[in-house]
Each structure stands twice: as C-alpha cells, then as structure tokens.
GROMACS .gro file of C-alpha atoms in nm:
model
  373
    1UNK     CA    1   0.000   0.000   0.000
    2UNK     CA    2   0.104   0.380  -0.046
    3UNK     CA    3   0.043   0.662   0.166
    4UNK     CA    4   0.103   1.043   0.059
    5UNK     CA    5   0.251   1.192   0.372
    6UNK     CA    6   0.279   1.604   0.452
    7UNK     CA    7   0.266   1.566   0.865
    8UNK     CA    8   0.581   1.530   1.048
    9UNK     CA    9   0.676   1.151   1.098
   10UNK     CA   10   0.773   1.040   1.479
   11UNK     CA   11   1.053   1.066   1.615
   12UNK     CA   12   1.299   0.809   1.622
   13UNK     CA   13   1.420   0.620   1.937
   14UNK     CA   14   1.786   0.733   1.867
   15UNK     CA   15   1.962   0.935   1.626
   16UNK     CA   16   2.280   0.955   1.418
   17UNK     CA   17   2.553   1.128   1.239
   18UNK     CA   18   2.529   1.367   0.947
   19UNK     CA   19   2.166   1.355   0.733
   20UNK     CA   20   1.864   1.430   0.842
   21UNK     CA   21   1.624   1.226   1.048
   22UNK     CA   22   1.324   1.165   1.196
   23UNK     CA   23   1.194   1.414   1.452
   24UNK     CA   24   1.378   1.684   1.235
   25UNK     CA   25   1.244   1.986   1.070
   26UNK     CA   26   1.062   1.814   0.763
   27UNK     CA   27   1.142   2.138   0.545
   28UNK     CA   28   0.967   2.157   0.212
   29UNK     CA   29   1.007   1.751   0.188
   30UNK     CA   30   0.678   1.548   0.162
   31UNK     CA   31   0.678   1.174   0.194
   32UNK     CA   32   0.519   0.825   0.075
   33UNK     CA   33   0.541   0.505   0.213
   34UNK     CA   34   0.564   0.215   0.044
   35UNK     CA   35   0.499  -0.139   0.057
   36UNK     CA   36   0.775  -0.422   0.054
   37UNK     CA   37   1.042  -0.404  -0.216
   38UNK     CA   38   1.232  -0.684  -0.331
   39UNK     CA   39   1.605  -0.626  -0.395
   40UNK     CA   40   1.784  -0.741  -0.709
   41UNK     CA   41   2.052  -0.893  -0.496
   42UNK     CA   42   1.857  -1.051  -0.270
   43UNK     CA   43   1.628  -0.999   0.049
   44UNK     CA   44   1.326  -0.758   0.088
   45UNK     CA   45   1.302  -0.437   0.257
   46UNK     CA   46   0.954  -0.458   0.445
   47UNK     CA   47   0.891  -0.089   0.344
   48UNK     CA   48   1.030   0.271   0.216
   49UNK     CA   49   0.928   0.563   0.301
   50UNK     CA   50   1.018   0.835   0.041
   51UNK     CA   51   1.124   1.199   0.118
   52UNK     CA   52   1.053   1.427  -0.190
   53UNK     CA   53   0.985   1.758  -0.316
   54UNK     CA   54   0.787   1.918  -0.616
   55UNK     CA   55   0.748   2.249  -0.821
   56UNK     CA   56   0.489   2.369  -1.033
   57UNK     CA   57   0.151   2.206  -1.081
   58UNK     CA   58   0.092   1.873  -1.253
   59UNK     CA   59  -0.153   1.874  -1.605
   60UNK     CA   60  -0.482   1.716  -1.544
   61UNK     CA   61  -0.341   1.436  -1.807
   62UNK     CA   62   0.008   1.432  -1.603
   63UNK     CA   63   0.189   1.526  -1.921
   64UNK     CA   64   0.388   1.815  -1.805
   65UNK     CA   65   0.563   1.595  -1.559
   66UNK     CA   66   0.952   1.626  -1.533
   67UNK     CA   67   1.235   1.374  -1.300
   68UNK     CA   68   1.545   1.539  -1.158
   69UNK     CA   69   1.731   1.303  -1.062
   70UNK     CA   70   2.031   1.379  -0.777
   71UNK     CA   71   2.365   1.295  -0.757
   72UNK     CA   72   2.581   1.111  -0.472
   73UNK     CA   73   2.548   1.364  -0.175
   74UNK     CA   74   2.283   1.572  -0.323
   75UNK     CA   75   1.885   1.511  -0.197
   76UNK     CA   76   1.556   1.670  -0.312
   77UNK     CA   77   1.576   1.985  -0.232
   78UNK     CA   78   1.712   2.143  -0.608
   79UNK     CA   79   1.575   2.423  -0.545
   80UNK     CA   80   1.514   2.611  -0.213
   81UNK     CA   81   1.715   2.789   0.048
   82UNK     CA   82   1.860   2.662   0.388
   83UNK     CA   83   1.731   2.666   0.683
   84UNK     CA   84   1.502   2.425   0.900
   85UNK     CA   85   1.480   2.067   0.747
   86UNK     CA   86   1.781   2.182   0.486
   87UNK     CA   87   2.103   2.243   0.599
   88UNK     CA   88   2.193   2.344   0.245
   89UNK     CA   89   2.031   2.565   0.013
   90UNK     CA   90   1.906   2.375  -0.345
   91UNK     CA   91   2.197   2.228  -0.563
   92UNK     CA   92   2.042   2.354  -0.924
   93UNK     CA   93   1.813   2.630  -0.815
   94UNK     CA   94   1.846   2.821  -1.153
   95UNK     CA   95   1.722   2.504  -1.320
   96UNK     CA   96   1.417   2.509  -1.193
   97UNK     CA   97   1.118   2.796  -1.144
   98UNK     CA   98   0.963   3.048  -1.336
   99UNK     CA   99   1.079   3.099  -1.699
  100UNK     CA  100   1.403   2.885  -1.597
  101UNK     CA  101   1.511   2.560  -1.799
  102UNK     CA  102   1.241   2.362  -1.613
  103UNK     CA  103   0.987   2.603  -1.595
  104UNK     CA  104   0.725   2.594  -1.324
  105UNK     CA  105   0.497   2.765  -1.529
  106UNK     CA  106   0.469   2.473  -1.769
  107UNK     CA  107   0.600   2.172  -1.617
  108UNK     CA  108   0.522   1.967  -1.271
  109UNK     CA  109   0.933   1.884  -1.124
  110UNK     CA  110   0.944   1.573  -0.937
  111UNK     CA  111   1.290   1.486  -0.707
  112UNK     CA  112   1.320   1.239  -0.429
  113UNK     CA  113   1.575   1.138  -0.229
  114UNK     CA  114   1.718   0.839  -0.347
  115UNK     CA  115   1.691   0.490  -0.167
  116UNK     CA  116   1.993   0.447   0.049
  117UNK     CA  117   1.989   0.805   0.089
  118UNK     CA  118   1.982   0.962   0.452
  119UNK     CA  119   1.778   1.316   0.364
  120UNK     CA  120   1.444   1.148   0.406
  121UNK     CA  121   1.423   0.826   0.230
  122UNK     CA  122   1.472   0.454   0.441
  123UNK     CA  123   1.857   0.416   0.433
  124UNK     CA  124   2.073   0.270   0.678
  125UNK     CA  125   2.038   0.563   0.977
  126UNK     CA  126   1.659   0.516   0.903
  127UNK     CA  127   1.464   0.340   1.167
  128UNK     CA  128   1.466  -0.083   1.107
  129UNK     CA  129   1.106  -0.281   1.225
  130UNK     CA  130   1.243  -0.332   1.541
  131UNK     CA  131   1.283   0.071   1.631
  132UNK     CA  132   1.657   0.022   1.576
  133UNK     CA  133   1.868   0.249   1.313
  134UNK     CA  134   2.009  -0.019   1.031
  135UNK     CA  135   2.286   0.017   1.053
  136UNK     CA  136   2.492  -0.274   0.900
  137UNK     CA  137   2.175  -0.488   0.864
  138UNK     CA  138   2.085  -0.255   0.593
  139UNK     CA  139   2.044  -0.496   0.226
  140UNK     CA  140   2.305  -0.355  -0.119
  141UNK     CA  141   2.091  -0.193  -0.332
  142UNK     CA  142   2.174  -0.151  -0.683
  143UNK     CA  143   2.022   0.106  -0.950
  144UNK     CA  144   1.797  -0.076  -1.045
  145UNK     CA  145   1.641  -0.062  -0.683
  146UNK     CA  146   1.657   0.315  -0.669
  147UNK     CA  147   1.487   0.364  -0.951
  148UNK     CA  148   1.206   0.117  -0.898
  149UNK     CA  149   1.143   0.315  -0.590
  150UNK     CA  150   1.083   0.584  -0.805
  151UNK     CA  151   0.841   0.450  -1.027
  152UNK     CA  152   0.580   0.321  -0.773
  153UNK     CA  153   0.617   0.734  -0.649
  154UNK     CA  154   0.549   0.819  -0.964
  155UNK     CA  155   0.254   0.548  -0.971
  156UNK     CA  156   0.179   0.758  -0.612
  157UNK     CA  157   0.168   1.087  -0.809
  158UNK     CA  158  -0.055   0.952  -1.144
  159UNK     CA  159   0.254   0.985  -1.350
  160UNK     CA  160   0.254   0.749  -1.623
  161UNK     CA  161   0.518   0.913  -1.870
  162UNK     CA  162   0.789   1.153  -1.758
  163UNK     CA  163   0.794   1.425  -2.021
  164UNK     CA  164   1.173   1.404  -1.889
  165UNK     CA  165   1.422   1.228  -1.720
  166UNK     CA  166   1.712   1.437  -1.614
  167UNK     CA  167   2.055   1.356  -1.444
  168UNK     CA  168   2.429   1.394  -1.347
  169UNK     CA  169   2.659   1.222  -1.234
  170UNK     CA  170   2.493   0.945  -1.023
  171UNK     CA  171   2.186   1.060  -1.101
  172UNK     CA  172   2.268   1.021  -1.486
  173UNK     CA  173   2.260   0.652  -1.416
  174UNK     CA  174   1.903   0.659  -1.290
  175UNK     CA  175   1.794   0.853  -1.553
  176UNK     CA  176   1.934   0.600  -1.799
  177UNK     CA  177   1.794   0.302  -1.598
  178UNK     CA  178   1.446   0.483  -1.605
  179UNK     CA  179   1.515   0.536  -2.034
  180UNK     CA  180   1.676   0.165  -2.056
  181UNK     CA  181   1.428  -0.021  -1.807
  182UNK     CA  182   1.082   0.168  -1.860
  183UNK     CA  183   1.149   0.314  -2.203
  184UNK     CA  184   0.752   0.329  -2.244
  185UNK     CA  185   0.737   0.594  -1.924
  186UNK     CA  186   1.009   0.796  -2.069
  187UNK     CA  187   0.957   1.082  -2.337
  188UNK     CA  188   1.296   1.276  -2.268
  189UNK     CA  189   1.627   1.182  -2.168
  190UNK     CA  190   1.925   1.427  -2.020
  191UNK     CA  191   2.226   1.186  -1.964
  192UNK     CA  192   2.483   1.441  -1.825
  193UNK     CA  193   2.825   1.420  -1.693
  194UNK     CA  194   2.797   0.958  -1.622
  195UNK     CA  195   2.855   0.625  -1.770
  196UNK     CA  196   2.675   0.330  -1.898
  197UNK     CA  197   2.930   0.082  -1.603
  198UNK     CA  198   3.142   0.197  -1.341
  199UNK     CA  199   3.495   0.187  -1.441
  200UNK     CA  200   3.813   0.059  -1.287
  201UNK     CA  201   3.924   0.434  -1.180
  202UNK     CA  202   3.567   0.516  -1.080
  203UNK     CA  203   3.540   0.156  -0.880
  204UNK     CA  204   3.919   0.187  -0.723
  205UNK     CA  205   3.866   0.577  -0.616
  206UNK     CA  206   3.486   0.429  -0.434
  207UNK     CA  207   3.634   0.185  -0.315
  208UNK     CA  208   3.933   0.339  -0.160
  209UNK     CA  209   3.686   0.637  -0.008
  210UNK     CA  210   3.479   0.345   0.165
  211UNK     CA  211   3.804   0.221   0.337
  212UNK     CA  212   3.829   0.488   0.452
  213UNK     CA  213   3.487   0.514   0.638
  214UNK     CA  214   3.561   0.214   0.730
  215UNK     CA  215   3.881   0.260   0.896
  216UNK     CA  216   3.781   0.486   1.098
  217UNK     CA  217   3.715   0.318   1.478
  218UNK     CA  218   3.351   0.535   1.525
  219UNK     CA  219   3.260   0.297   1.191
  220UNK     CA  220   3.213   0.028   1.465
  221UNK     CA  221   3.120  -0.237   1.132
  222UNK     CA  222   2.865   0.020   1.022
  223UNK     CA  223   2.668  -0.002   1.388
  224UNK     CA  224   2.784   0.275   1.523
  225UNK     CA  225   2.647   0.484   1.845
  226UNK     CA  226   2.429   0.788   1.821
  227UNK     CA  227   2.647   1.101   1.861
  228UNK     CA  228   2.929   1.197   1.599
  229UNK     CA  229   2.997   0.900   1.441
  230UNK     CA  230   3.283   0.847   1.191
  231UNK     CA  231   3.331   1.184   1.130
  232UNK     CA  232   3.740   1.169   1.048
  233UNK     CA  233   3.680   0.858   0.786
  234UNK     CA  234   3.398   1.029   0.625
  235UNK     CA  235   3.572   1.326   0.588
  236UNK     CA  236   3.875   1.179   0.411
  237UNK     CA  237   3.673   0.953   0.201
  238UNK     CA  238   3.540   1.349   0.122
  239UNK     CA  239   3.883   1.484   0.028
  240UNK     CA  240   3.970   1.195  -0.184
  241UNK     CA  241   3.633   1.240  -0.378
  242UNK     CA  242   3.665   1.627  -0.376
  243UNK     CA  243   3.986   1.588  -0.570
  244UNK     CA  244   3.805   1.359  -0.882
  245UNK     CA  245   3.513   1.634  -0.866
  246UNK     CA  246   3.777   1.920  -0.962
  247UNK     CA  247   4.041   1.973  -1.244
  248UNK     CA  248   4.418   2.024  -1.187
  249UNK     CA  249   4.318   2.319  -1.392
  250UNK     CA  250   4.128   2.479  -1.139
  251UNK     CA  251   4.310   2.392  -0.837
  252UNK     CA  252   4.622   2.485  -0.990
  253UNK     CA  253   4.482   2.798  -1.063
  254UNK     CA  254   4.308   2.891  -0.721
  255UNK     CA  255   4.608   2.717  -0.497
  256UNK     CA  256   4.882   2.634  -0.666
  257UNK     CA  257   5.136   2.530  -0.400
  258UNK     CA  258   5.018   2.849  -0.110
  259UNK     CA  259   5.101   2.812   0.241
  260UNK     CA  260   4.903   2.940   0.502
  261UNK     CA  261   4.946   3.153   0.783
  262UNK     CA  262   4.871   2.896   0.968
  263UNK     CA  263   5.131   2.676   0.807
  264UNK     CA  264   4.900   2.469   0.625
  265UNK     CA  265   4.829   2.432   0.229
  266UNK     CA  266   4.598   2.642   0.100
  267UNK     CA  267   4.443   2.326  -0.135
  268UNK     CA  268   4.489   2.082   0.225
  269UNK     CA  269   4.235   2.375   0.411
  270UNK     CA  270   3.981   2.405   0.114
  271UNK     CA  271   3.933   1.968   0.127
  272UNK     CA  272   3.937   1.997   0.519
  273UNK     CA  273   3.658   2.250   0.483
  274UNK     CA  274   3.459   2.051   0.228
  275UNK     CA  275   3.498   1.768   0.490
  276UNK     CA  276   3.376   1.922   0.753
  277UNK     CA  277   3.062   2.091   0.544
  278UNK     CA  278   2.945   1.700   0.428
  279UNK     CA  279   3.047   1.525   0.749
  280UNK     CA  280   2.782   1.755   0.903
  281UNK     CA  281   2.468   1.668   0.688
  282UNK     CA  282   2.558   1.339   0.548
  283UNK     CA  283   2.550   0.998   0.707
  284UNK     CA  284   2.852   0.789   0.655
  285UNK     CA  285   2.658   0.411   0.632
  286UNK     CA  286   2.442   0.614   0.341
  287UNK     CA  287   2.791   0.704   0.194
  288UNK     CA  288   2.926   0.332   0.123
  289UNK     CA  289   2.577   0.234   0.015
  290UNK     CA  290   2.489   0.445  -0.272
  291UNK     CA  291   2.892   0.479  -0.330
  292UNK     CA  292   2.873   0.046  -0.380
  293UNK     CA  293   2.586   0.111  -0.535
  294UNK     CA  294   2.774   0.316  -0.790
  295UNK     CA  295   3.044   0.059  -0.815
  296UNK     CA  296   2.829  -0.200  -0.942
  297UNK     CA  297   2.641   0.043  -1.197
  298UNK     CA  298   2.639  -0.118  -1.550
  299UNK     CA  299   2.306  -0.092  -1.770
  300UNK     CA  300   2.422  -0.369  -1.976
  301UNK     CA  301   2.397  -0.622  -1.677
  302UNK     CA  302   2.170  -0.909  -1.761
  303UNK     CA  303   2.057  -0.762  -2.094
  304UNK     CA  304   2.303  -0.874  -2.368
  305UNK     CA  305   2.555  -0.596  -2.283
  306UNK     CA  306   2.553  -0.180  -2.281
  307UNK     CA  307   2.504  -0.117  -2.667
  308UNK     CA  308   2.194  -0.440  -2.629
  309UNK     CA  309   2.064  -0.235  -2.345
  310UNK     CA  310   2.107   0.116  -2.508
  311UNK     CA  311   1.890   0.009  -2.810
  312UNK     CA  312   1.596  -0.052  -2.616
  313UNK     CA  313   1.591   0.304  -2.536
  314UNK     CA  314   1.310   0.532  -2.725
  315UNK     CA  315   1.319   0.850  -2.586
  316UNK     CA  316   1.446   1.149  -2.758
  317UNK     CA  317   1.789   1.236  -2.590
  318UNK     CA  318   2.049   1.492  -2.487
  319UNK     CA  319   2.397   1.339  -2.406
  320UNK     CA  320   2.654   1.550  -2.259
  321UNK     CA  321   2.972   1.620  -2.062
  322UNK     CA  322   3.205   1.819  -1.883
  323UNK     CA  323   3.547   1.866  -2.095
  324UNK     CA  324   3.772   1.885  -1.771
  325UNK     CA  325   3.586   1.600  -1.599
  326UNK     CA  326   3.869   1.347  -1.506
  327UNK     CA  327   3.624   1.159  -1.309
  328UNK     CA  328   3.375   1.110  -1.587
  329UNK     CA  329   3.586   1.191  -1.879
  330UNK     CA  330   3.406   1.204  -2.229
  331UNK     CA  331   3.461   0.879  -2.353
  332UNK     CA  332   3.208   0.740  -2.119
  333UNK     CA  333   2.976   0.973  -2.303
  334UNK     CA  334   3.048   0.925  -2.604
  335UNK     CA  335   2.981   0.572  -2.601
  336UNK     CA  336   2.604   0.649  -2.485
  337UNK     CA  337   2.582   0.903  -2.735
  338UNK     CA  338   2.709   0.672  -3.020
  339UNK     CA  339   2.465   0.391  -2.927
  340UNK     CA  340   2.175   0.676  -2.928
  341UNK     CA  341   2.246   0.781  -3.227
  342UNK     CA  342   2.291   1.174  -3.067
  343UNK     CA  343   2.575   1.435  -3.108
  344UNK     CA  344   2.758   1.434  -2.760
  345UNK     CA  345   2.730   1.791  -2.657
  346UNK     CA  346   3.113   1.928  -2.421
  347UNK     CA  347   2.998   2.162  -2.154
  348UNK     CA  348   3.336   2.372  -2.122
  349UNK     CA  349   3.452   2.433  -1.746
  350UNK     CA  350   3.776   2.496  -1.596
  351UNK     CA  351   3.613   2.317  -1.295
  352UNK     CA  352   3.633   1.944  -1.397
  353UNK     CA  353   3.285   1.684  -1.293
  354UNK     CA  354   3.121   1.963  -1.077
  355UNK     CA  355   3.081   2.152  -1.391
  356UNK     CA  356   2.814   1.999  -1.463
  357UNK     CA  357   2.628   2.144  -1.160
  358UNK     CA  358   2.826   2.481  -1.141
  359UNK     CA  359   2.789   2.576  -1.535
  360UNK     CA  360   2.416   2.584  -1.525
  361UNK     CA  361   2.378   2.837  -1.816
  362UNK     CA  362   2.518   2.622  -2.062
  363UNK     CA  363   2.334   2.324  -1.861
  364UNK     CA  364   2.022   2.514  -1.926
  365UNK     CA  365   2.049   2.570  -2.311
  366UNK     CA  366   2.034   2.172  -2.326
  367UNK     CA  367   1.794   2.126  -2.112
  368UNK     CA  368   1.527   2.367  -2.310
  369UNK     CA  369   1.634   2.187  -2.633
  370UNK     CA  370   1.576   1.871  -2.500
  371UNK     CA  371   1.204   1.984  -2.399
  372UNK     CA  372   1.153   2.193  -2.709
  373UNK     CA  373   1.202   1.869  -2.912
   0.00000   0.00000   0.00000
C-alpha cells in the first residue's frame, strides 16, 4: 500500500551522524510510504518511506511531468534555500522555477531522495522494524532498486510518462535506468556528466573512499552509536572524492602550492573544509551504500551488454559532458551518445565533474532543447 505523507513523521528512538532524520524539521520535503520491495541482490526491505519535493503544478493528463534526478550527496531539495529541514540551500536552483530551464509555469518537477539516501528516504540511519537504526543490517541496493522506488512514487503521483528524465553524475545513471528499463514511461532523456558501467578508476577511487569510512574506529562495522559518528573517515573519504570532482586546472589555478598563515596548504584547508561541510549533513553508512551502489552500476547487466541495453531506449535524448571532468571523462559519453544515435554535446569548465552542476547556463540551453524537441 502507499500513503502520501505532509505531517511530520515520529521521532525516532535514537539518532545519528550527518543527514537528516526523523523528529527533524521536515522542510519543504513530503513523503510516501511504500509497501515491501524486493532487492535485485537478494532480500526484501519490508517498506520505504520516500522523502521528496515538487514544483509547479501537474496537467490534469500528467503530461507536463519532469524527474530530476540527484547525484551522490545531493537530496531533493534542487531548489530552495537553507534553513530548517535543509542544511543546504538547493543544488540547481536556476534550473528550476519560473521561466528557468524547467519552468514551473509549464511543467510539474518531481525529485526524491534516493533509496539508500539519509535526507528522508529509508537508508541505513533510518529506523529498522524493530525501532533500531540499520545500521549494517541494511540490504546492497543496486540502481535498479533506486529507480524502482521511483516508479511506484510516480505510480503515487498519477505519473505514467515523464515528459523528462534528467541527471548527473549518479543521477545520470538513474535517468538511464528509467530510459533503458521503462522506455515506455520515458519521453525525454538528459544523460549528463555519467557512464553506462562503473569503471576501474571510478570503482578503485569508491572503493578506496569506503576504506576509509571504514577505517575509521567510530565505523564500529557500520553499527555505530548515536552522537558523531565516523566523522574523520567520512571526511577523508570526502577529500579523496573532492579531488576527482575538480580539475588540476582549477586547483592549480586557485592554490597552486600556497602556504598558510597557519602553516597549512591552501588546497589541504579548502578539502578539510569541504569535509567538515558533508560530514555535518551526510551519514557515513548512506555514503558506502549508494557509493557500492555506484560501483556495481552497469546498464548492460543481464541484458546482452551496454550497446543491447542502449537500443531498447526510445526516448528522444540529450547526451553530454564536462570537458575537464577526469572523473567522468568524455569517452564514457560518447559511447552512450554513439549507441543513441545523438551528437555528444562538451559543456566547457575549468572546474572538472562539478561543472556539470556549477555551469548551469550552458546546462540550461540543453535542457530547453531537450524539452523543445
């Protein structure tokens, strides 16, 4: 069964490091629960609740209806400013409202926090049947789960066909999965700044970050006690992920080899601060979830390979990338691009993989040719 929910859920019996939880300001989020979903790799959650927000109004015939999907430490709040419930303001707010790209006048904008997530949606610091956070009981979820999740909200909401699908980063790989999976529910595609399968580099730099959540002693095998929490792992698992998000180009540029006042390098202070700012709204078992969750990304899986799976999608689409982005670099576009049959569009940006969220003009002019189409 599924339940629209606007009233503030109970509080929880305990509560956790970094996201948001339970008994906290609920913000502009609304929630659904769900019934149980089975996992691709096994076992059953026994129900998800959802945290989302909307914009605009949707059609009578729901055709107006757009998906934004986030990426790894993003939520639903794209548009929006901080304060109670957020503890940052929206990560694409000139994407969305009034006369922007996604233009509340016309079109109903749909994001939700993803499954695993910890801004709302059942994750591990959410609350298990028996009152108790997951913790380390918490199943792998793949994709696939995510988005399946966000179908039956979409079910919820009397959304049949998305007029779009749109997504970076990790949320490009939802937005594919929606286009590759449910190609019938899918009118427009924005694959931006992502790959069809997680790479070796992608898979050995996630990898490497979840070692070091997990060195850290406060990890306590993912069952850690309420209160900070593994604060120091998270945060370097942050700093080694900060460094993939940005170019040489542009840290050369802004730090180049500066010392301090206080002795310390001006490029070692900037990563300690980004730390610090994620370490304080994100939850670290929610961070090696949805980053294994990345790692074992590949559309192709169990149908006949990526270019097998790519064919089956029918939606008109927008492929595009950052040029600096060594995390994501090109090539991983072009190959979805190629097997769509689409020009790969470059999004130029001194500022490597978080170009794609920083250089929202040129990220807009795609976005309104993709919906003009």
């Amino acid at each position: 069964m599924t339940s629209v929910r606007d009233a503030r859920p109970a509080p929880a019996a305990a509560s956790r490091t970094g996201g948001w939880l339970e008994g906290d300001p609920v913000g502009d989020r609304r929630f659904l629960d769900l019934g149980p979903l089975q996992l691709e790799r096994g076992g059953t959650l026994p129900g998800v609740r959802v945290a989302y927000e909307t914009w605009g109004t949707l059609a009578p015939d729901a055709g107006n209806a757009v998906l934004v999907e986030h990426a790894l430490t993003g939520d639903s709040h794209v548009v929006g400013a901080a304060g109670p419930g957020h503890a940052t303001a929206g990560w694409w707010p000139s994407l969305v409202g009034p006369g922007a790209p996604l233009d509340t006048d016309e079109l109903f904008v749909v994001c939700a926090n993803v499954l695993g997530g910890c801004q709302g949606t059942t994750g591990p610091s959410s609350a298990a049947p028996d009152g108790a956070p997951w913790g380390s009981r918490f199943p792998a979820v793949t994709v696939g789960d995510q988005v399946a999740v966000e179908a039956a909200v979409a079910d919820a909401l009397g959304i049949g066909r998305w007029r779009a699908v749109l997504g970076g980063s990790m949320g490009g790989m939802r937005a594919l999965e929606w286009a590759v999976s449910r190609p019938e529910r899918v009118a427009g595609l924005f694959f931006l700044a992502s790959g069809a399968v997680a790479s070796a580099d992608q898979i050995g730099t996630q990898t490497t970050q979840q070692a070091a959540v997990r060195s850290d002693p406060a990890w306590a095998g993912g069952d850690y006690a309420p209160g900070p929490g593994p604060v120091s792992g998270l945060g370097i698992a942050r700093r080694i992920a900060h460094l993939t998000y940005r170019s040489d180009l542009e840290l050369g540029a802004r730090f180049g080899n500066h010392v301090q006042d206080d002795g310390r390098f001006a490029v070692a202070s900037y990563l300690e601060h980004h730390a610090t700012k994620l370490a304080a709204r994100f939850d670290a078992g929610s961070y090696v979830v949805l980053t294994e969750a990345m790692n074992g990304w590949d559309v192709g899986r169990g149908r006949g390979g990526v270019p097998a799976a790519l064919s089956r999608v029918s939606a008109r689409a927008v492929v595009a990338g950052v040029d600096t982005d060594r995390l994501y670099p090109l090539a991983q576009q072009q190959q979805v691009a190629d097997a769509l049959g689409v020009p790969l569009r470059v999004v130029p940006s001194p500022y490597g993989h978080d170009g794609f969220l920083l250089e929202t003009e040129a990220v807009g002019v795609l976005v309104r040719e993709l919906l003009a189409s």
